Amino acid sequence: MISDNLHGWQKMTSEARNISDTVSDFILLGFSCRWEIRIFLFFTFFVIYILTLLGNLAIMCAVTRDHRLHTPMYILLANFSFLEICYVNSDVPNMLANFLSKNKTISFARCLLQLYFFFSLGTTECLFLSIMAYDRFLAICRPLHYPTVMTIKFCSSLIIFCWVYGFLWFLVPVIRITQLPFCGPNVIDDFLCDLSPLLALASACVPIPGTVLICGTMSSLLIFATFFYIIGSYTLVLRSVMQVPSAAGRKKAFSTCSSHLAVVFLFYGSVMMTYVSPGSGQAESMQKFTTLFYSVLTPLFNPMIYSLRNKEMKDALKKVLGGS
């Protein structure tokens, strides 16, 4: 199956190159600055990258080793951490290489693959955040039904759904982009092959209102549907929390929900600024930094947000790190 998929990708990108005679690669400008600043940025983002990997790996190890955390909420969190590791690896290594490289080119095929994996992982993250909101809704608003509904088997099915659907959602827009005529301009003022810059390059050759409409509609539908579902779920959760008679119970529920909501607003705030209207002419510098925020910095913050306000997770992490 893997070999068939790779053959399909090679065939698709080969057909795309036939359409785009003059463009065989793209130039990723990244952050245009002096060599000394590029070296500083390289080490800064390299440290962020390593900390992101270590933080998310620590959460995965903590959930795996501590049997008290073998519950749906923490299983979802461990899978979410694995997703964050995949997410940063879809763009950060190439960005780091570009800081030190004079040749900032990326082949047409690699550019399309990066676009596909970057957006598929982003879609999967939206779905995971929705499933995590559903888990908290059941646990707090329907506590008597929670053990029978949110079983380990059902939780595993939801995880599989997120990964499969996440990688299917953006397949059609990416295929449409491979068929666009890139006739000459090949400079992308970004650190990755992002949607808006590619649409801008293609639109410099021919009008592409259909592709822009499809990409914008699918991005907006995914972002707003999952965002409003999450907000609706946590509104019901917070309403139920206010009715909890125990102050300790309210504090624990608020602590869990506030950490989840912090991740939601960090991720969706920057995503909405970037992808609700792709190709709409948003300032390139602004788009570059919003993309940097949710694709590089948010995965760094997530382990800290989820662990600092969660006693069970802190205790498990202490064991993993060799603490008392």
GROMACS .gro file of C-alpha atoms in nm:
model
  324
    1MET     CA    1   0.000   0.000   0.000
    2ILE     CA    2   0.282   0.241   0.089
    3SER     CA    3   0.459   0.173  -0.241
    4ASP     CA    4   0.131   0.229  -0.429
    5ASN     CA    5   0.083   0.561  -0.251
    6LEU     CA    6   0.438   0.670  -0.332
    7HIS     CA    7   0.389   0.566  -0.694
    8GLY     CA    8   0.066   0.769  -0.701
    9TRP     CA    9   0.245   1.076  -0.562
   10GLN     CA   10   0.529   1.038  -0.813
   11LYS     CA   11   0.281   1.008  -1.099
   12MET     CA   12   0.080   1.308  -0.975
   13THR     CA   13   0.385   1.532  -0.932
   14SER     CA   14   0.524   1.416  -1.267
   15GLU     CA   15   0.199   1.518  -1.436
   16ALA     CA   16   0.211   1.849  -1.251
   17ARG     CA   17   0.562   1.919  -1.381
   18ASN     CA   18   0.446   1.851  -1.735
   19ILE     CA   19   0.182   2.118  -1.690
   20SER     CA   20   0.427   2.363  -1.535
   21ASP     CA   21   0.702   2.348  -1.798
   22THR     CA   22   0.916   2.629  -1.666
   23VAL     CA   23   0.897   2.561  -1.290
   24SER     CA   24   1.081   2.255  -1.163
   25ASP     CA   25   1.154   2.398  -0.819
   26PHE     CA   26   1.067   2.684  -0.586
   27ILE     CA   27   1.283   2.922  -0.385
   28LEU     CA   28   1.188   2.955  -0.018
   29LEU     CA   29   1.316   3.294   0.096
   30GLY     CA   30   1.248   3.219   0.462
   31PHE     CA   31   1.376   3.506   0.677
   32SER     CA   32   1.580   3.744   0.464
   33CYS     CA   33   1.845   3.895   0.690
   34ARG     CA   34   2.218   3.918   0.748
   35TRP     CA   35   2.425   3.603   0.798
   36GLU     CA   36   2.486   3.677   1.168
   37ILE     CA   37   2.112   3.711   1.234
   38ARG     CA   38   2.043   3.393   1.040
   39ILE     CA   39   2.290   3.207   1.261
   40PHE     CA   40   2.118   3.346   1.571
   41LEU     CA   41   1.775   3.246   1.437
   42PHE     CA   42   1.905   2.900   1.350
   43PHE     CA   43   2.020   2.831   1.706
   44THR     CA   44   1.704   2.989   1.853
   45PHE     CA   45   1.469   2.773   1.648
   46PHE     CA   46   1.691   2.469   1.689
   47VAL     CA   47   1.656   2.499   2.067
   48ILE     CA   48   1.279   2.549   2.030
   49TYR     CA   49   1.264   2.243   1.806
   50ILE     CA   50   1.454   2.023   2.053
   51LEU     CA   51   1.247   2.146   2.349
   52THR     CA   52   0.927   2.078   2.154
   53LEU     CA   53   1.036   1.722   2.079
   54LEU     CA   54   1.147   1.658   2.438
   55GLY     CA   55   0.834   1.812   2.591
   56ASN     CA   56   0.592   1.613   2.379
   57LEU     CA   57   0.798   1.293   2.412
   58ALA     CA   58   0.791   1.338   2.791
   59ILE     CA   59   0.410   1.352   2.788
   60MET     CA   60   0.393   1.040   2.570
   61CYS     CA   61   0.630   0.854   2.803
   62ALA     CA   62   0.444   0.971   3.113
   63VAL     CA   63   0.110   0.845   2.981
   64THR     CA   64   0.265   0.516   2.866
   65ARG     CA   65   0.446   0.439   3.192
   66ASP     CA   66   0.189   0.558   3.449
   67HIS     CA   67  -0.109   0.320   3.460
   68ARG     CA   68  -0.318   0.583   3.637
   69LEU     CA   69  -0.309   0.784   3.314
   70HIS     CA   70  -0.445   0.501   3.098
   71THR     CA   71  -0.775   0.684   3.059
   72PRO     CA   72  -0.932   0.834   2.745
   73MET     CA   73  -0.835   1.193   2.832
   74TYR     CA   74  -0.464   1.111   2.870
   75ILE     CA   75  -0.461   0.866   2.579
   76LEU     CA   76  -0.593   1.149   2.361
   77LEU     CA   77  -0.331   1.382   2.508
   78ALA     CA   78  -0.050   1.136   2.433
   79ASN     CA   79  -0.169   1.100   2.074
   80PHE     CA   80  -0.198   1.478   2.049
   81SER     CA   81   0.165   1.507   2.160
   82PHE     CA   82   0.267   1.256   1.894
   83LEU     CA   83   0.077   1.466   1.640
   84GLU     CA   84   0.267   1.778   1.751
   85ILE     CA   85   0.597   1.597   1.696
   86CYS     CA   86   0.488   1.505   1.343
   87TYR     CA   87   0.367   1.861   1.286
   88VAL     CA   88   0.695   2.034   1.371
   89ASN     CA   89   0.886   1.779   1.165
   90SER     CA   90   0.682   1.871   0.858
   91ASP     CA   91   0.835   2.220   0.838
   92VAL     CA   92   1.101   2.299   1.101
   93PRO     CA   93   1.390   2.079   0.974
   94ASN     CA   94   1.364   2.234   0.628
   95MET     CA   95   1.345   2.583   0.782
   96LEU     CA   96   1.660   2.516   0.986
   97ALA     CA   97   1.844   2.389   0.677
   98ASN     CA   98   1.745   2.705   0.487
   99PHE     CA   99   1.903   2.926   0.754
  100LEU     CA  100   2.244   2.776   0.673
  101SER     CA  101   2.197   2.720   0.301
  102LYS     CA  102   2.279   2.954   0.017
  103ASN     CA  103   2.068   2.742  -0.213
  104LYS     CA  104   1.714   2.779  -0.080
  105THR     CA  105   1.543   2.578  -0.351
  106ILE     CA  106   1.291   2.300  -0.295
  107SER     CA  107   1.181   2.069  -0.575
  108PHE     CA  108   0.829   2.081  -0.712
  109ALA     CA  109   0.754   1.732  -0.576
  110ARG     CA  110   0.895   1.805  -0.228
  111CYS     CA  111   0.703   2.132  -0.214
  112LEU     CA  112   0.375   1.957  -0.288
  113LEU     CA  113   0.450   1.680  -0.038
  114GLN     CA  114   0.529   1.936   0.232
  115LEU     CA  115   0.207   2.123   0.152
  116TYR     CA  116   0.004   1.801   0.175
  117PHE     CA  117   0.155   1.675   0.501
  118PHE     CA  118   0.155   2.019   0.664
  119PHE     CA  119  -0.214   2.075   0.592
  120SER     CA  120  -0.315   1.716   0.666
  121LEU     CA  121  -0.147   1.731   1.007
  122GLY     CA  122  -0.310   2.070   1.071
  123THR     CA  123  -0.650   1.923   0.983
  124THR     CA  124  -0.582   1.629   1.213
  125GLU     CA  125  -0.500   1.876   1.493
  126CYS     CA  126  -0.836   2.051   1.448
  127LEU     CA  127  -1.012   1.715   1.474
  128PHE     CA  128  -0.811   1.611   1.780
  129LEU     CA  129  -0.898   1.934   1.961
  130SER     CA  130  -1.266   1.867   1.881
  131ILE     CA  131  -1.247   1.511   2.013
  132MET     CA  132  -1.074   1.630   2.330
  133ALA     CA  133  -1.354   1.884   2.381
  134TYR     CA  134  -1.610   1.604   2.335
  135ASP     CA  135  -1.426   1.395   2.595
  136ARG     CA  136  -1.439   1.678   2.852
  137PHE     CA  137  -1.807   1.740   2.772
  138LEU     CA  138  -1.892   1.377   2.842
  139ALA     CA  139  -1.676   1.360   3.156
  140ILE     CA  140  -1.822   1.673   3.317
  141CYS     CA  141  -2.174   1.708   3.172
  142ARG     CA  142  -2.258   1.336   3.145
  143PRO     CA  143  -2.047   1.175   3.420
  144LEU     CA  144  -2.275   0.873   3.466
  145HIS     CA  145  -2.265   0.789   3.095
  146TYR     CA  146  -1.894   0.862   3.052
  147PRO     CA  147  -1.754   0.517   3.148
  148THR     CA  148  -1.992   0.335   2.913
  149VAL     CA  149  -1.965   0.579   2.621
  150MET     CA  150  -1.597   0.680   2.625
  151THR     CA  151  -1.445   0.334   2.640
  152ILE     CA  152  -1.087   0.264   2.537
  153LYS     CA  153  -1.220   0.098   2.220
  154PHE     CA  154  -1.435   0.398   2.128
  155CYS     CA  155  -1.148   0.635   2.211
  156SER     CA  156  -0.920   0.435   1.978
  157SER     CA  157  -1.184   0.458   1.703
  158LEU     CA  158  -1.197   0.836   1.743
  159ILE     CA  159  -0.818   0.857   1.719
  160ILE     CA  160  -0.814   0.650   1.400
  161PHE     CA  161  -1.094   0.867   1.258
  162CYS     CA  162  -0.890   1.184   1.325
  163TRP     CA  163  -0.583   1.053   1.146
  164VAL     CA  164  -0.765   0.903   0.846
  165TYR     CA  165  -1.007   1.192   0.792
  166GLY     CA  166  -0.730   1.444   0.853
  167PHE     CA  167  -0.526   1.304   0.565
  168LEU     CA  168  -0.827   1.279   0.333
  169TRP     CA  169  -0.974   1.627   0.387
  170PHE     CA  170  -0.718   1.832   0.198
  171LEU     CA  171  -0.641   1.578  -0.073
  172VAL     CA  172  -0.869   1.738  -0.335
  173PRO     CA  173  -0.726   2.094  -0.295
  174VAL     CA  174  -0.370   1.961  -0.319
  175ILE     CA  175  -0.455   1.767  -0.637
  176ARG     CA  176  -0.609   2.086  -0.779
  177ILE     CA  177  -0.289   2.277  -0.699
  178THR     CA  178  -0.076   2.017  -0.881
  179GLN     CA  179  -0.276   2.094  -1.195
  180LEU     CA  180  -0.219   2.469  -1.184
  181PRO     CA  181   0.008   2.623  -1.451
  182PHE     CA  182   0.312   2.766  -1.268
  183CYS     CA  183   0.454   2.954  -1.564
  184GLY     CA  184   0.758   3.132  -1.428
  185PRO     CA  185   0.759   3.310  -1.089
  186ASN     CA  186   0.892   3.060  -0.838
  187VAL     CA  187   0.994   3.268  -0.533
  188ILE     CA  188   0.796   3.198  -0.215
  189ASP     CA  189   0.843   3.459   0.056
  190ASP     CA  190   0.792   3.209   0.336
  191PHE     CA  191   0.980   2.934   0.519
  192LEU     CA  192   0.756   2.654   0.387
  193CYS     CA  193   0.541   2.568   0.087
  194ASP     CA  194   0.225   2.731   0.213
  195LEU     CA  195  -0.112   2.755   0.044
  196SER     CA  196  -0.145   3.130  -0.011
  197PRO     CA  197   0.199   3.187  -0.171
  198LEU     CA  198   0.144   2.895  -0.411
  199LEU     CA  199  -0.197   3.028  -0.512
  200ALA     CA  200  -0.044   3.372  -0.564
  201LEU     CA  201   0.225   3.228  -0.793
  202ALA     CA  202  -0.029   3.035  -0.996
  203SER     CA  203  -0.264   3.332  -1.024
  204ALA     CA  204   0.022   3.534  -1.175
  205CYS     CA  205  -0.005   3.303  -1.477
  206VAL     CA  206  -0.381   3.252  -1.519
  207PRO     CA  207  -0.693   3.339  -1.319
  208ILE     CA  208  -0.772   3.056  -1.075
  209PRO     CA  209  -1.095   3.162  -0.900
  210GLY     CA  210  -1.222   2.802  -0.883
  211THR     CA  211  -0.919   2.667  -0.699
  212VAL     CA  212  -0.908   2.967  -0.464
  213LEU     CA  213  -1.280   2.916  -0.388
  214ILE     CA  214  -1.235   2.543  -0.319
  215CYS     CA  215  -0.932   2.597  -0.093
  216GLY     CA  216  -1.095   2.886   0.091
  217THR     CA  217  -1.424   2.700   0.138
  218MET     CA  218  -1.265   2.381   0.266
  219SER     CA  219  -1.029   2.572   0.499
  220SER     CA  220  -1.310   2.790   0.635
  221LEU     CA  221  -1.549   2.497   0.675
  222LEU     CA  222  -1.295   2.294   0.870
  223ILE     CA  223  -1.176   2.582   1.089
  224PHE     CA  224  -1.515   2.729   1.177
  225ALA     CA  225  -1.701   2.397   1.217
  226THR     CA  226  -1.445   2.257   1.460
  227PHE     CA  227  -1.392   2.590   1.639
  228PHE     CA  228  -1.762   2.651   1.707
  229TYR     CA  229  -1.810   2.288   1.809
  230ILE     CA  230  -1.525   2.323   2.060
  231ILE     CA  231  -1.654   2.655   2.195
  232GLY     CA  232  -2.008   2.513   2.223
  233SER     CA  233  -1.879   2.206   2.409
  234TYR     CA  234  -1.679   2.410   2.659
  235THR     CA  235  -1.967   2.652   2.711
  236LEU     CA  236  -2.180   2.359   2.825
  237VAL     CA  237  -1.889   2.228   3.033
  238LEU     CA  238  -1.836   2.560   3.211
  239ARG     CA  239  -2.208   2.590   3.278
  240SER     CA  240  -2.201   2.246   3.443
  241VAL     CA  241  -1.886   2.331   3.638
  242MET     CA  242  -2.058   2.635   3.790
  243GLN     CA  243  -2.318   2.399   3.937
  244VAL     CA  244  -2.063   2.172   4.107
  245PRO     CA  245  -2.115   2.212   4.485
  246SER     CA  246  -1.756   2.129   4.582
  247ALA     CA  247  -1.503   2.412   4.551
  248ALA     CA  248  -1.224   2.157   4.498
  249GLY     CA  249  -1.425   1.989   4.222
  250ARG     CA  250  -1.487   2.322   4.049
  251LYS     CA  251  -1.120   2.414   4.072
  252LYS     CA  252  -1.006   2.083   3.919
  253ALA     CA  253  -1.259   2.105   3.634
  254PHE     CA  254  -1.170   2.469   3.565
  255SER     CA  255  -0.800   2.383   3.563
  256THR     CA  256  -0.846   2.106   3.305
  257CYS     CA  257  -1.079   2.307   3.082
  258SER     CA  258  -0.872   2.626   3.096
  259SER     CA  259  -0.562   2.443   2.974
  260HIS     CA  260  -0.758   2.293   2.684
  261LEU     CA  261  -0.909   2.630   2.594
  262ALA     CA  262  -0.569   2.800   2.606
  263VAL     CA  263  -0.439   2.555   2.343
  264VAL     CA  264  -0.754   2.605   2.133
  265PHE     CA  265  -0.724   2.985   2.128
  266LEU     CA  266  -0.349   2.978   2.060
  267PHE     CA  267  -0.395   2.747   1.764
  268TYR     CA  268  -0.718   2.879   1.613
  269GLY     CA  269  -0.636   3.246   1.665
  270SER     CA  270  -0.333   3.229   1.436
  271VAL     CA  271  -0.485   2.977   1.194
  272MET     CA  272  -0.791   3.193   1.130
  273MET     CA  273  -0.571   3.490   1.044
  274THR     CA  274  -0.391   3.283   0.782
  275TYR     CA  275  -0.625   3.037   0.611
  276VAL     CA  276  -0.981   3.163   0.620
  277SER     CA  277  -0.916   3.357   0.296
  278PRO     CA  278  -0.612   3.206   0.120
  279GLY     CA  279  -0.480   3.419  -0.162
  280SER     CA  280  -0.661   3.725  -0.028
  281GLY     CA  281  -0.349   3.942  -0.031
  282GLN     CA  282  -0.269   3.932   0.338
  283ALA     CA  283   0.061   4.102   0.415
  284GLU     CA  284   0.336   3.847   0.351
  285SER     CA  285   0.529   3.936   0.665
  286MET     CA  286   0.217   3.901   0.880
  287GLN     CA  287   0.129   3.565   0.726
  288LYS     CA  288   0.484   3.441   0.777
  289PHE     CA  289   0.474   3.518   1.148
  290THR     CA  290   0.122   3.381   1.207
  291THR     CA  291   0.229   3.059   1.034
  292LEU     CA  292   0.545   3.053   1.247
  293PHE     CA  293   0.338   3.098   1.562
  294TYR     CA  294   0.095   2.810   1.520
  295SER     CA  295   0.333   2.569   1.343
  296VAL     CA  296   0.645   2.619   1.559
  297LEU     CA  297   0.560   2.797   1.884
  298THR     CA  298   0.221   2.643   1.967
  299PRO     CA  299   0.360   2.285   1.973
  300LEU     CA  300   0.623   2.415   2.219
  301PHE     CA  301   0.364   2.572   2.450
  302ASN     CA  302   0.122   2.278   2.452
  303PRO     CA  303   0.322   2.043   2.680
  304MET     CA  304   0.374   2.326   2.928
  305ILE     CA  305   0.008   2.425   2.924
  306TYR     CA  306  -0.118   2.069   2.971
  307SER     CA  307   0.132   1.972   3.241
  308LEU     CA  308   0.168   2.283   3.458
  309ARG     CA  309  -0.200   2.288   3.560
  310ASN     CA  310  -0.250   1.912   3.592
  311LYS     CA  311  -0.135   1.742   3.913
  312GLU     CA  312  -0.159   1.386   3.775
  313MET     CA  313   0.051   1.480   3.473
  314LYS     CA  314   0.308   1.663   3.686
  315ASP     CA  315   0.346   1.360   3.912
  316ALA     CA  316   0.387   1.129   3.613
  317LEU     CA  317   0.643   1.361   3.454
  318LYS     CA  318   0.845   1.366   3.775
  319LYS     CA  319   0.869   0.988   3.759
  320VAL     CA  320   0.972   0.997   3.393
  321LEU     CA  321   1.237   1.262   3.462
  322GLY     CA  322   1.365   1.073   3.766
  323GLY     CA  323   1.220   1.309   4.027
  324SER     CA  324   1.065   1.218   4.356
   0.00000   0.00000   0.00000
